[in-house]
Amino acid sequence: EAEVAQSPRYKITEKSQAVAFWCDPISGHATLYWYRQILGQGPELLVQFQDESVVDDSQLPKDRFSAERLKGVDSTLKIQPAELGDSAMYLCASRGDSYEQYFGPGTRLTVT
Amino acid sequence: QQQVKQSPQSLIVQKGGISIINCAYENTAFDYFPWYQQFPGKGPALLIAIRPDVSEKKEGRFTISFNKSAKQFSLHIMDSQPGDSATYFCAHFGNEKLTFGTGTRLTIIP
């Protein structure tokens, strides 16, 4: 069964350092999402891609966060500089022609 | 911004019992209402979903009931098992966005 891949699974970084997360969506899925999930809460959308184009990044803190999907396949989310409040699970999801979104296992980020 | 209100926040059910989780959405264009199951340290997994043109959908022990007039939908887990212990999120997909509820931590006790 096709799955969304994410790496790394866990990341510990110090405040003010840069950190990057990678996502490989299900093959053929044109739509890719990055979410942030704080412990005990539901995921919140950070950015949405349609192929290589950003469709919605209204909730992305653009002063420190950036996201790209250069060839319309895999994607990278970067935080620079990381802050203590960025500690969370970062989830990637993809969607094909239907409504169903499929999530990857996530990257657990801890900022110290 | 679209909101989805979910209750209860936590739920304890005895093995073999029925678990019921409720959600309410706002009046907006609606497309699709999925439920996700999430185990600790894992990403959410799509469990079951319903379109607003049907009032109920059943898949195995899981049933979604949809009340269009009340703007509510609920998840029923029949014959609940310890392996069902997880956090459940309802969600609404509309205007190309998926908005999640606040989650329900379900614990099934022997």
PDB file of C-alpha atoms in Angstrom:
ATOM      1  CA  GLU A   1       0.000   0.000   0.000  1.00  0.00           C
ATOM      2  CA  ALA A   2       1.340   3.417  -0.997  1.00  0.00           C
ATOM      3  CA  GLU A   3       2.301   5.688   1.891  1.00  0.00           C
ATOM      4  CA  VAL A   4       3.474   9.210   2.510  1.00  0.00           C
ATOM      5  CA  ALA A   5       7.106   9.186   3.599  1.00  0.00           C
ATOM      6  CA  GLN A   6       8.642  11.729   5.963  1.00  0.00           C
ATOM      7  CA  SER A   7      12.096  12.205   7.404  1.00  0.00           C
ATOM      8  CA  PRO A   8      13.520  12.549   9.878  1.00  0.00           C
ATOM      9  CA  ARG A   9      11.074  10.998  12.318  1.00  0.00           C
ATOM     10  CA  TYR A  10      12.562  12.872  15.238  1.00  0.00           C
ATOM     11  CA  LYS A  11      14.638  16.034  15.399  1.00  0.00           C
ATOM     12  CA  ILE A  12      16.131  17.831  18.377  1.00  0.00           C
ATOM     13  CA  THR A  13      17.620  21.227  17.690  1.00  0.00           C
ATOM     14  CA  GLU A  14      18.736  24.216  19.656  1.00  0.00           C
ATOM     15  CA  LYS A  15      16.980  27.530  19.553  1.00  0.00           C
ATOM     16  CA  SER A  16      18.127  29.762  16.660  1.00  0.00           C
ATOM     17  CA  GLN A  17      19.344  26.803  14.580  1.00  0.00           C
ATOM     18  CA  ALA A  18      17.964  25.887  11.187  1.00  0.00           C
ATOM     19  CA  VAL A  19      15.976  22.691  10.667  1.00  0.00           C
ATOM     20  CA  ALA A  20      14.479  21.028   7.598  1.00  0.00           C
ATOM     21  CA  PHE A  21      11.892  18.318   7.075  1.00  0.00           C
ATOM     22  CA  TRP A  22      11.334  16.240   3.966  1.00  0.00           C
ATOM     23  CA  CYS A  23       8.181  14.682   2.565  1.00  0.00           C
ATOM     24  CA  ASP A  24       7.568  12.301  -0.317  1.00  0.00           C
ATOM     25  CA  PRO A  25       3.839  12.051  -1.132  1.00  0.00           C
ATOM     26  CA  ILE A  26       1.980   9.090  -2.545  1.00  0.00           C
ATOM     27  CA  SER A  27       2.941   8.690  -6.182  1.00  0.00           C
ATOM     28  CA  GLY A  28       0.650  10.637  -8.486  1.00  0.00           C
ATOM     29  CA  HIS A  29      -0.808  12.854  -5.783  1.00  0.00           C
ATOM     30  CA  ALA A  30      -0.730  16.431  -7.053  1.00  0.00           C
ATOM     31  CA  THR A  31      -1.800  18.091  -3.819  1.00  0.00           C
ATOM     32  CA  LEU A  32       0.567  18.190  -0.858  1.00  0.00           C
ATOM     33  CA  TYR A  33      -0.019  19.694   2.560  1.00  0.00           C
ATOM     34  CA  TRP A  34       2.169  20.530   5.536  1.00  0.00           C
ATOM     35  CA  TYR A  35       0.477  20.636   8.939  1.00  0.00           C
ATOM     36  CA  ARG A  36       1.675  21.418  12.429  1.00  0.00           C
ATOM     37  CA  GLN A  37       0.198  19.523  15.339  1.00  0.00           C
ATOM     38  CA  ILE A  38       0.752  20.685  18.889  1.00  0.00           C
ATOM     39  CA  LEU A  39       0.396  17.952  21.505  1.00  0.00           C
ATOM     40  CA  GLY A  40      -3.245  17.467  22.434  1.00  0.00           C
ATOM     41  CA  GLN A  41      -4.600  19.427  19.477  1.00  0.00           C
ATOM     42  CA  GLY A  42      -5.704  18.738  15.933  1.00  0.00           C
ATOM     43  CA  PRO A  43      -3.403  19.371  12.972  1.00  0.00           C
ATOM     44  CA  GLU A  44      -3.357  22.918  11.596  1.00  0.00           C
ATOM     45  CA  LEU A  45      -2.542  23.676   7.986  1.00  0.00           C
ATOM     46  CA  LEU A  46       0.697  25.522   7.296  1.00  0.00           C
ATOM     47  CA  VAL A  47       0.936  25.349   3.509  1.00  0.00           C
ATOM     48  CA  GLN A  48      -0.760  23.657   0.558  1.00  0.00           C
ATOM     49  CA  PHE A  49       0.823  22.868  -2.810  1.00  0.00           C
ATOM     50  CA  GLN A  50      -0.839  21.995  -6.075  1.00  0.00           C
ATOM     51  CA  ASP A  51       1.957  20.419  -8.109  1.00  0.00           C
ATOM     52  CA  GLU A  52       4.851  22.840  -7.637  1.00  0.00           C
ATOM     53  CA  SER A  53       2.697  25.896  -6.887  1.00  0.00           C
ATOM     54  CA  VAL A  54       1.735  27.206  -3.476  1.00  0.00           C
ATOM     55  CA  VAL A  55      -2.050  27.344  -3.214  1.00  0.00           C
ATOM     56  CA  ASP A  56      -2.344  28.529   0.381  1.00  0.00           C
ATOM     57  CA  ASP A  57       0.367  29.659   2.761  1.00  0.00           C
ATOM     58  CA  SER A  58      -1.734  32.106   4.738  1.00  0.00           C
ATOM     59  CA  GLN A  59      -0.963  30.322   8.039  1.00  0.00           C
ATOM     60  CA  LEU A  60       2.759  29.897   7.391  1.00  0.00           C
ATOM     61  CA  PRO A  61       4.942  32.185   9.568  1.00  0.00           C
ATOM     62  CA  LYS A  62       6.920  33.455   6.623  1.00  0.00           C
ATOM     63  CA  ASP A  63       9.508  35.293   8.660  1.00  0.00           C
ATOM     64  CA  ARG A  64      10.998  31.964   9.711  1.00  0.00           C
ATOM     65  CA  PHE A  65       9.261  29.195   7.783  1.00  0.00           C
ATOM     66  CA  SER A  66       9.657  28.331   4.119  1.00  0.00           C
ATOM     67  CA  ALA A  67       8.396  25.489   1.991  1.00  0.00           C
ATOM     68  CA  GLU A  68       9.144  24.325  -1.510  1.00  0.00           C
ATOM     69  CA  ARG A  69       8.123  21.617  -3.929  1.00  0.00           C
ATOM     70  CA  LEU A  70      10.396  22.365  -6.823  1.00  0.00           C
ATOM     71  CA  LYS A  71       9.532  19.493  -9.179  1.00  0.00           C
ATOM     72  CA  GLY A  72       6.013  18.977  -7.967  1.00  0.00           C
ATOM     73  CA  VAL A  73       6.843  15.722  -6.227  1.00  0.00           C
ATOM     74  CA  ASP A  74       8.670  15.764  -2.888  1.00  0.00           C
ATOM     75  CA  SER A  75       8.695  18.769  -0.611  1.00  0.00           C
ATOM     76  CA  THR A  76      10.849  20.406   2.045  1.00  0.00           C
ATOM     77  CA  LEU A  77       9.730  22.532   4.982  1.00  0.00           C
ATOM     78  CA  LYS A  78      12.382  24.671   6.639  1.00  0.00           C
ATOM     79  CA  ILE A  79      12.480  26.653   9.846  1.00  0.00           C
ATOM     80  CA  GLN A  80      15.181  29.246  10.371  1.00  0.00           C
ATOM     81  CA  PRO A  81      15.747  30.222  13.113  1.00  0.00           C
ATOM     82  CA  ALA A  82      13.902  27.701  15.254  1.00  0.00           C
ATOM     83  CA  GLU A  83      12.165  28.959  18.379  1.00  0.00           C
ATOM     84  CA  LEU A  84      11.041  27.116  21.503  1.00  0.00           C
ATOM     85  CA  GLY A  85       7.413  27.496  20.446  1.00  0.00           C
ATOM     86  CA  ASP A  86       8.073  25.554  17.244  1.00  0.00           C
ATOM     87  CA  SER A  87       8.254  22.279  19.172  1.00  0.00           C
ATOM     88  CA  ALA A  88       5.486  20.165  17.659  1.00  0.00           C
ATOM     89  CA  MET A  89       4.741  17.323  15.260  1.00  0.00           C
ATOM     90  CA  TYR A  90       5.077  18.336  11.619  1.00  0.00           C
ATOM     91  CA  LEU A  91       2.848  16.305   9.368  1.00  0.00           C
ATOM     92  CA  CYS A  92       2.804  15.966   5.626  1.00  0.00           C
ATOM     93  CA  ALA A  93      -0.272  14.800   3.753  1.00  0.00           C
ATOM     94  CA  SER A  94      -1.119  14.220   0.121  1.00  0.00           C
ATOM     95  CA  ARG A  95      -4.290  13.970  -1.914  1.00  0.00           C
ATOM     96  CA  GLY A  96      -5.084  12.668  -5.339  1.00  0.00           C
ATOM     97  CA  ASP A  97      -8.266  13.250  -7.312  1.00  0.00           C
ATOM     98  CA  SER A  98     -10.575  12.300  -4.454  1.00  0.00           C
ATOM     99  CA  TYR A  99     -11.180  14.135  -1.187  1.00  0.00           C
ATOM    100  CA  GLU A 100      -9.135  11.736   0.946  1.00  0.00           C
ATOM    101  CA  GLN A 101      -5.968  13.130   2.489  1.00  0.00           C
ATOM    102  CA  TYR A 102      -3.336  10.624   3.573  1.00  0.00           C
ATOM    103  CA  PHE A 103      -0.870  11.536   6.263  1.00  0.00           C
ATOM    104  CA  GLY A 104       2.713  10.537   6.773  1.00  0.00           C
ATOM    105  CA  PRO A 105       4.136   9.438  10.141  1.00  0.00           C
ATOM    106  CA  GLY A 106       5.252  12.972  10.993  1.00  0.00           C
ATOM    107  CA  THR A 107       8.436  14.552  12.291  1.00  0.00           C
ATOM    108  CA  ARG A 108       8.550  15.232  16.013  1.00  0.00           C
ATOM    109  CA  LEU A 109      10.535  18.451  16.523  1.00  0.00           C
ATOM    110  CA  THR A 110      11.915  19.442  19.897  1.00  0.00           C
ATOM    111  CA  VAL A 111      13.575  22.839  20.211  1.00  0.00           C
ATOM    112  CA  THR A 112      15.784  23.275  23.285  1.00  0.00           C
TER     113      THR A 112
ATOM    114  CA  GLN B   1     -12.603  30.664   9.517  1.00  0.00           C
ATOM    115  CA  GLN B   2     -14.494  27.380   9.517  1.00  0.00           C
ATOM    116  CA  GLN B   3     -14.540  25.636  12.910  1.00  0.00           C
ATOM    117  CA  VAL B   4     -15.410  22.104  13.912  1.00  0.00           C
ATOM    118  CA  LYS B   5     -16.456  21.536  17.508  1.00  0.00           C
ATOM    119  CA  GLN B   6     -15.825  18.056  18.891  1.00  0.00           C
ATOM    120  CA  SER B   7     -16.967  16.369  22.092  1.00  0.00           C
ATOM    121  CA  PRO B   8     -16.222  14.799  24.454  1.00  0.00           C
ATOM    122  CA  GLN B   9     -12.572  15.649  24.998  1.00  0.00           C
ATOM    123  CA  SER B  10     -11.973  12.236  26.529  1.00  0.00           C
ATOM    124  CA  LEU B  11     -14.028   9.072  26.738  1.00  0.00           C
ATOM    125  CA  ILE B  12     -13.674   5.816  28.651  1.00  0.00           C
ATOM    126  CA  VAL B  13     -15.695   2.847  27.429  1.00  0.00           C
ATOM    127  CA  GLN B  14     -15.772  -0.723  28.579  1.00  0.00           C
ATOM    128  CA  LYS B  15     -14.691  -3.419  26.154  1.00  0.00           C
ATOM    129  CA  GLY B  16     -17.647  -4.482  24.031  1.00  0.00           C
ATOM    130  CA  GLY B  17     -19.487  -1.218  24.550  1.00  0.00           C
ATOM    131  CA  ILE B  18     -20.392   1.528  22.087  1.00  0.00           C
ATOM    132  CA  SER B  19     -18.154   4.586  21.787  1.00  0.00           C
ATOM    133  CA  ILE B  20     -19.829   7.755  20.519  1.00  0.00           C
ATOM    134  CA  ILE B  21     -18.037  10.941  19.500  1.00  0.00           C
ATOM    135  CA  ASN B  22     -19.881  14.019  18.281  1.00  0.00           C
ATOM    136  CA  CYS B  23     -18.936  16.930  16.051  1.00  0.00           C
ATOM    137  CA  ALA B  24     -20.655  20.109  14.899  1.00  0.00           C
ATOM    138  CA  TYR B  25     -19.721  22.282  11.955  1.00  0.00           C
ATOM    139  CA  GLU B  26     -20.582  25.794  10.895  1.00  0.00           C
ATOM    140  CA  ASN B  27     -22.892  26.824   8.105  1.00  0.00           C
ATOM    141  CA  THR B  28     -20.702  26.808   5.057  1.00  0.00           C
ATOM    142  CA  ALA B  29     -20.264  24.956   1.824  1.00  0.00           C
ATOM    143  CA  PHE B  30     -19.545  21.392   2.791  1.00  0.00           C
ATOM    144  CA  ASP B  31     -18.004  18.658   0.743  1.00  0.00           C
ATOM    145  CA  TYR B  32     -16.811  15.808   2.861  1.00  0.00           C
ATOM    146  CA  PHE B  33     -16.573  14.787   6.508  1.00  0.00           C
ATOM    147  CA  PRO B  34     -13.770  12.363   7.414  1.00  0.00           C
ATOM    148  CA  TRP B  35     -12.781  10.835  10.719  1.00  0.00           C
ATOM    149  CA  TYR B  36      -9.138  10.191  11.550  1.00  0.00           C
ATOM    150  CA  GLN B  37      -7.630   7.849  14.126  1.00  0.00           C
ATOM    151  CA  GLN B  38      -4.280   8.713  15.633  1.00  0.00           C
ATOM    152  CA  PHE B  39      -2.071   6.602  17.855  1.00  0.00           C
ATOM    153  CA  PRO B  40       0.663   8.215  19.983  1.00  0.00           C
ATOM    154  CA  GLY B  41       3.672   9.212  17.914  1.00  0.00           C
ATOM    155  CA  LYS B  42       1.952   8.397  14.609  1.00  0.00           C
ATOM    156  CA  GLY B  43       0.299  10.428  11.908  1.00  0.00           C
ATOM    157  CA  PRO B  44      -3.504  10.527  11.626  1.00  0.00           C
ATOM    158  CA  ALA B  45      -4.966   7.637   9.644  1.00  0.00           C
ATOM    159  CA  LEU B  46      -8.160   8.018   7.656  1.00  0.00           C
ATOM    160  CA  LEU B  47     -10.791   5.836   9.294  1.00  0.00           C
ATOM    161  CA  ILE B  48     -14.092   6.530   7.561  1.00  0.00           C
ATOM    162  CA  ALA B  49     -15.707   9.441   5.746  1.00  0.00           C
ATOM    163  CA  ILE B  50     -19.135  10.604   4.630  1.00  0.00           C
ATOM    164  CA  ARG B  51     -20.555  12.943   2.017  1.00  0.00           C
ATOM    165  CA  PRO B  52     -23.471  15.187   3.064  1.00  0.00           C
ATOM    166  CA  ASP B  53     -25.847  13.562   0.587  1.00  0.00           C
ATOM    167  CA  VAL B  54     -26.138  10.467   2.799  1.00  0.00           C
ATOM    168  CA  SER B  55     -27.270  10.242   6.430  1.00  0.00           C
ATOM    169  CA  GLU B  56     -25.244   7.211   7.490  1.00  0.00           C
ATOM    170  CA  LYS B  57     -22.238   5.200   6.430  1.00  0.00           C
ATOM    171  CA  LYS B  58     -21.071   1.974   7.994  1.00  0.00           C
ATOM    172  CA  GLU B  59     -17.732   0.197   7.641  1.00  0.00           C
ATOM    173  CA  GLY B  60     -17.303  -2.788   9.903  1.00  0.00           C
ATOM    174  CA  ARG B  61     -17.670  -1.668  13.505  1.00  0.00           C
ATOM    175  CA  PHE B  62     -17.473   2.034  12.579  1.00  0.00           C
ATOM    176  CA  THR B  63     -20.525   4.101  11.628  1.00  0.00           C
ATOM    177  CA  ILE B  64     -20.842   7.776  10.765  1.00  0.00           C
ATOM    178  CA  SER B  65     -24.215   9.433  11.261  1.00  0.00           C
ATOM    179  CA  PHE B  66     -24.819  12.774   9.556  1.00  0.00           C
ATOM    180  CA  ASN B  67     -27.552  15.243  10.531  1.00  0.00           C
ATOM    181  CA  LYS B  68     -27.629  17.970   7.916  1.00  0.00           C
ATOM    182  CA  SER B  69     -30.342  20.089   9.546  1.00  0.00           C
ATOM    183  CA  ALA B  70     -28.527  20.132  12.898  1.00  0.00           C
ATOM    184  CA  LYS B  71     -25.115  20.537  11.250  1.00  0.00           C
ATOM    185  CA  GLN B  72     -23.806  17.619  13.275  1.00  0.00           C
ATOM    186  CA  PHE B  73     -22.109  14.327  12.585  1.00  0.00           C
ATOM    187  CA  SER B  74     -20.991  11.558  14.870  1.00  0.00           C
ATOM    188  CA  LEU B  75     -18.820   8.460  14.988  1.00  0.00           C
ATOM    189  CA  HIS B  76     -20.091   5.263  16.581  1.00  0.00           C
ATOM    190  CA  ILE B  77     -17.694   2.434  17.357  1.00  0.00           C
ATOM    191  CA  MET B  78     -19.575  -0.766  18.048  1.00  0.00           C
ATOM    192  CA  ASP B  79     -18.125  -3.593  20.153  1.00  0.00           C
ATOM    193  CA  SER B  80     -15.246  -1.336  21.201  1.00  0.00           C
ATOM    194  CA  GLN B  81     -11.911  -3.111  21.658  1.00  0.00           C
ATOM    195  CA  PRO B  82      -8.723  -2.200  23.542  1.00  0.00           C
ATOM    196  CA  GLY B  83      -7.013  -1.739  20.165  1.00  0.00           C
ATOM    197  CA  ASP B  84      -9.438   1.120  19.447  1.00  0.00           C
ATOM    198  CA  SER B  85      -7.817   3.170  22.209  1.00  0.00           C
ATOM    199  CA  ALA B  86      -6.514   6.227  20.362  1.00  0.00           C
ATOM    200  CA  THR B  87      -7.295   9.858  19.685  1.00  0.00           C
ATOM    201  CA  TYR B  88     -10.060  10.460  17.153  1.00  0.00           C
ATOM    202  CA  PHE B  89     -10.417  13.613  15.098  1.00  0.00           C
ATOM    203  CA  CYS B  90     -13.424  14.618  13.078  1.00  0.00           C
ATOM    204  CA  ALA B  91     -12.789  16.972  10.200  1.00  0.00           C
ATOM    205  CA  HIS B  92     -14.517  18.960   7.535  1.00  0.00           C
ATOM    206  CA  PHE B  93     -13.177  19.305   4.024  1.00  0.00           C
ATOM    207  CA  GLY B  94     -14.521  22.368   2.258  1.00  0.00           C
ATOM    208  CA  ASN B  95     -13.109  25.102   0.034  1.00  0.00           C
ATOM    209  CA  GLU B  96     -10.080  22.875  -0.550  1.00  0.00           C
ATOM    210  CA  LYS B  97      -9.205  22.925   3.155  1.00  0.00           C
ATOM    211  CA  LEU B  98      -9.380  20.261   5.855  1.00  0.00           C
ATOM    212  CA  THR B  99     -10.319  21.650   9.267  1.00  0.00           C
ATOM    213  CA  PHE B 100      -9.930  19.360  12.252  1.00  0.00           C
ATOM    214  CA  GLY B 101     -11.863  19.106  15.468  1.00  0.00           C
ATOM    215  CA  THR B 102     -10.076  19.269  18.791  1.00  0.00           C
ATOM    216  CA  GLY B 103      -9.858  15.514  19.217  1.00  0.00           C
ATOM    217  CA  THR B 104     -11.264  12.874  21.562  1.00  0.00           C
ATOM    218  CA  ARG B 105      -8.982  10.600  23.529  1.00  0.00           C
ATOM    219  CA  LEU B 106     -10.726   7.233  23.667  1.00  0.00           C
ATOM    220  CA  THR B 107      -9.722   4.596  26.199  1.00  0.00           C
ATOM    221  CA  ILE B 108     -11.248   1.133  26.099  1.00  0.00           C
ATOM    222  CA  ILE B 109     -10.978  -0.695  29.412  1.00  0.00           C
ATOM    223  CA  PRO B 110     -11.270  -4.484  29.873  1.00  0.00           C
TER     224      PRO B 110
END
